[in-house]
Short mmCIF file of C-alpha atoms and ligand atoms in Angstrom, two decimals:
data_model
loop_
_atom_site.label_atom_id
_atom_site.label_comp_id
_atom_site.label_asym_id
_atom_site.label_seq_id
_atom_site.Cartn_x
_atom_site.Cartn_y
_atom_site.Cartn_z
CA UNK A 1 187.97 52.42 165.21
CA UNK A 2 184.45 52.24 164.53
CA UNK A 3 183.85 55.94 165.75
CA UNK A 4 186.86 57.20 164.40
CA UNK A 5 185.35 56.20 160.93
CA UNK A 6 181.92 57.33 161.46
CA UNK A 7 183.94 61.12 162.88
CA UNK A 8 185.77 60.85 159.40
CA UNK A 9 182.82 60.17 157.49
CA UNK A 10 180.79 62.93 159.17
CA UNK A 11 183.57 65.52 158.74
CA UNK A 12 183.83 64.66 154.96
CA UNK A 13 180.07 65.24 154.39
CA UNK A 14 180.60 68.44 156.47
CA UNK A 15 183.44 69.48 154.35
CA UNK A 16 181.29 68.41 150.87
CA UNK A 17 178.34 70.34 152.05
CA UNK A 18 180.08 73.68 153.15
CA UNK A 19 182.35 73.19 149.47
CA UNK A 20 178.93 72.90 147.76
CA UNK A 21 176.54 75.03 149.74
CA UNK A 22 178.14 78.59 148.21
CA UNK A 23 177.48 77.33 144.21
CA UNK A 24 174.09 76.26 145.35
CA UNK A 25 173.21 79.59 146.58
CA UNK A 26 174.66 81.03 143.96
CA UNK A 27 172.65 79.07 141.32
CA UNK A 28 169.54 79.73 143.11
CA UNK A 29 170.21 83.85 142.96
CA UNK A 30 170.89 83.46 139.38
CA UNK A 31 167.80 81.39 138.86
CA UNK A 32 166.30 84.42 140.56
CA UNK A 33 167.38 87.14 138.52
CA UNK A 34 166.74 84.84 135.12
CA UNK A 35 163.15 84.41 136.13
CA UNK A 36 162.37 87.93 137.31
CA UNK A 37 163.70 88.92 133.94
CA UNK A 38 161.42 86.31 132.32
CA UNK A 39 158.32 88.67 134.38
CA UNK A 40 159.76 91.96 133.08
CA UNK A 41 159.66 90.59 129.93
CA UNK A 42 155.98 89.55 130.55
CA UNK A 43 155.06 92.95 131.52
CA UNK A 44 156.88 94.49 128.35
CA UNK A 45 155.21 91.94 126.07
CA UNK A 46 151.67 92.89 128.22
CA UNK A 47 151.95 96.39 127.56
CA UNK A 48 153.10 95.62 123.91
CA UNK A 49 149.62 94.09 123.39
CA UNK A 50 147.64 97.17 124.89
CA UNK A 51 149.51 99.44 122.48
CA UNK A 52 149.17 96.58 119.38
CA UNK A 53 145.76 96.51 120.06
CA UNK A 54 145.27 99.76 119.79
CA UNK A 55 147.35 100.61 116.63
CA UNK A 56 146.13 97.51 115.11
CA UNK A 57 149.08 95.57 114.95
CA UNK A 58 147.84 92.29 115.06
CA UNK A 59 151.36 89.87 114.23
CA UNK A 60 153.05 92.09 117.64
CA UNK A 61 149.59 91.31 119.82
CA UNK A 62 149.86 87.27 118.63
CA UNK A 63 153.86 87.61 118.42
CA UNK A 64 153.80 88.94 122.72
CA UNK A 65 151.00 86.51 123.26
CA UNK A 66 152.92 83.29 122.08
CA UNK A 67 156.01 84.79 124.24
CA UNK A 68 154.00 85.05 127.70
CA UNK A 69 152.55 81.34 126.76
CA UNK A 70 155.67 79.64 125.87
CA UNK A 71 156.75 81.57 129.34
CA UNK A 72 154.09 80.14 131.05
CA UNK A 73 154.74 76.51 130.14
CA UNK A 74 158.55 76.53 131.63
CA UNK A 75 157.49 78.51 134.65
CA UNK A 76 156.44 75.43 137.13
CA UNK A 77 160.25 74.60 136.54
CA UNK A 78 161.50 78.08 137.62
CA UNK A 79 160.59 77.35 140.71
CA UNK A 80 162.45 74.50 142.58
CA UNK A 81 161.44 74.07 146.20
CA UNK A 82 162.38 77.10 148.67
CA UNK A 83 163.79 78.99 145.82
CA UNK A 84 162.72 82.14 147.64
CA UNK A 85 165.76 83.82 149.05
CA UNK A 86 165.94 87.94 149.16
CA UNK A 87 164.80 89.74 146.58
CA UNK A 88 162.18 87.62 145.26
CA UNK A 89 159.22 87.85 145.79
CA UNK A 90 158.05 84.72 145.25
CA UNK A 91 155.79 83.34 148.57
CA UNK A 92 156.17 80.00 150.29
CA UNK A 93 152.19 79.05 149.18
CA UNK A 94 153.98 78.33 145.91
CA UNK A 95 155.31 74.81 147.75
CA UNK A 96 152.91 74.59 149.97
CA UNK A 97 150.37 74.14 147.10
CA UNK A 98 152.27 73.19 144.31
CA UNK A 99 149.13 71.59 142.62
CA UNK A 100 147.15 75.43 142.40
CA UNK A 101 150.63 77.15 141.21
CA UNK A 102 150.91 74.85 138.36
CA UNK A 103 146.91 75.80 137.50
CA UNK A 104 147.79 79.30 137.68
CA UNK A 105 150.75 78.95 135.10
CA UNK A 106 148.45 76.52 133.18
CA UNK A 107 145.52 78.84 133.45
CA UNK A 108 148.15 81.79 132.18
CA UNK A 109 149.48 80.18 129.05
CA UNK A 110 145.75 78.64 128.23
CA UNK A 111 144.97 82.52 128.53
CA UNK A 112 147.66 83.62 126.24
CA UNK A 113 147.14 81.18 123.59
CA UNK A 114 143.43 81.75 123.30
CA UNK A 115 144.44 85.70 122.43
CA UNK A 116 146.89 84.18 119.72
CA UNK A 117 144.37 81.88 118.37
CA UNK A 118 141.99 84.96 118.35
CA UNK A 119 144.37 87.03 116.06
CA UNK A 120 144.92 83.91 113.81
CA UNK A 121 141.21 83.77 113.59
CA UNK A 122 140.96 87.10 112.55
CA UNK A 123 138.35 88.08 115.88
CA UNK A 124 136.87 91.08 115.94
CA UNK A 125 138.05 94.02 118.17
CA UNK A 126 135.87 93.14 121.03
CA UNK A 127 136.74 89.08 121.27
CA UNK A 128 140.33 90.80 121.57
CA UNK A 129 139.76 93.22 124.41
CA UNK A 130 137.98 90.38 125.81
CA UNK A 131 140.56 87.90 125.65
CA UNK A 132 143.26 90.32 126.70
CA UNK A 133 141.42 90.85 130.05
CA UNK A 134 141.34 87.99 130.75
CA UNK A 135 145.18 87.22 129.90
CA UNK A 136 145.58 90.12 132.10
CA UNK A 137 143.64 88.28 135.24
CA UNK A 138 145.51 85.08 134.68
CA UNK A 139 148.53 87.05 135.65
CA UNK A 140 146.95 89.02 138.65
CA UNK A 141 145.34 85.68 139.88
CA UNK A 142 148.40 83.72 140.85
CA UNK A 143 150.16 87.04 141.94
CA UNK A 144 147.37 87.41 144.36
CA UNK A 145 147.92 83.76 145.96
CA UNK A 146 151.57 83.30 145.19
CA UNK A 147 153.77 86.98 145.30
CA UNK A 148 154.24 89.59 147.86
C1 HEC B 201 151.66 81.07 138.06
C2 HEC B 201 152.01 82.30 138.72
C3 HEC B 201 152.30 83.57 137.95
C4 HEC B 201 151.74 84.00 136.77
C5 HEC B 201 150.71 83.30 135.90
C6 HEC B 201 152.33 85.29 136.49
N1 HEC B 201 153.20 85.64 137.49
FE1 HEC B 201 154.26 87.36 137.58
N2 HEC B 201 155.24 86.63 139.21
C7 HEC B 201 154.97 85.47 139.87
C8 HEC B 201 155.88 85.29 140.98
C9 HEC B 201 155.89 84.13 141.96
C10 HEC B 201 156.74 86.39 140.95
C11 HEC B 201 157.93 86.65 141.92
C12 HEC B 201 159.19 86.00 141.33
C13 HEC B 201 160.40 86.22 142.20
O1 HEC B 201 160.63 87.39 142.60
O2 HEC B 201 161.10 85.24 142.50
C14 HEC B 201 156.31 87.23 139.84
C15 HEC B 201 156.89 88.45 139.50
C16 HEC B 201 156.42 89.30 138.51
C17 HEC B 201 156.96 90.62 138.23
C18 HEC B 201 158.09 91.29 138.99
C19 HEC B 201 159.43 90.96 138.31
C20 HEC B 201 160.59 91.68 139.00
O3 HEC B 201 160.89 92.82 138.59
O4 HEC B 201 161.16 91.12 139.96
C21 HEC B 201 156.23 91.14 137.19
C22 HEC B 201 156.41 92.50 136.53
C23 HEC B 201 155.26 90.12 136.81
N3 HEC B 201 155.41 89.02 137.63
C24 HEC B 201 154.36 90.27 135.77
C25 HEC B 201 153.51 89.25 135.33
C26 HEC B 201 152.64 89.37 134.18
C27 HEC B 201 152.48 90.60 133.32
C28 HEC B 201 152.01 88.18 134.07
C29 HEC B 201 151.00 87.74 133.05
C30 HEC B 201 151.25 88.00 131.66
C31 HEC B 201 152.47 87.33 135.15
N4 HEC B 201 153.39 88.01 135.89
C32 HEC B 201 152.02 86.04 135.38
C33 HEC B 201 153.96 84.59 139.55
C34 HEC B 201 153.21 84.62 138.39
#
């Protein structure tokens, strides 16, 4: 009786987790796509700034700025555990050192913010240039560690 039960019991987990194993992978692909859409954007909104910049159009440099900061801030929570499937890109570091990928996005939005708080101080041209390098190697500092 005993083993009969504990059969029963197994067979219903097996039958929850192959019900529930399709919507998971599903969710993670779609968490996938959102967040490598959240990057293009961050790429958009980085070349946005080198054109602004240039032209002088200092409310689209703070306006792209704010975007790849308030990015920043939800990006830790992008990236569940193992949610690394084909195609991302994303590398398994990311879990294995949690503690220096949340830096990196913490580093990144600090980055951003300090560019924003330069236009809203009115900085001159150079504290600009300056602060968008820098933006610039906050993003090609965690790819280095954490994307292929
Ligand atoms: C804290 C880490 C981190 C920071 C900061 C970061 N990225 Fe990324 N980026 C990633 C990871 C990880 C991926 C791969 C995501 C995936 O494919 O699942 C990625 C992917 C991308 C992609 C490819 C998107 C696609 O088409 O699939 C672009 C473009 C990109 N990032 C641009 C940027 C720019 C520009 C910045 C800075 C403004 C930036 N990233 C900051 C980690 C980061």
């Amino acid at each position: 009786m005993k083993t009969i039960q504990v059969v029963v019991t197994a067979l219903m987990g097996l039958t929850v987790a192959l019900v529930t194993l399709p919507a998971a992978a599903m969710d993670v692909d779609a968490l996938v796509q959102k967040r490598q859409q959240a990057f293009k954007q961050n790429k958009k909104d980085a070349q946005r700034i080198k054109a602004a910049l240039g032209s002088g159009d200092m409310q689209a440099v703070r306006e792209a700025a704010l975007r790849i900061a308030a990015w920043a801030k939800e990006m830790p929570a992008a990236f569940p555990p193992d949610s690394n499937p084909p195609p991302s890109d994303a590398r398994d570091d990311i879990w294995l050192n949690w503690e220096g990928f949340k830096q990196k996005a913490e580093e990144n939005r600090k980055a951003a913010q300090a560019l924003a708080d330069a236009v809203e101080q009115k900085a001159g041209a150079d504290t600009l240039k300056v602060r968008f390098g820098a933006l610039g190697q906050s993003c090609k500092a965690c790819h280095d560690s954490f994307k292929n």
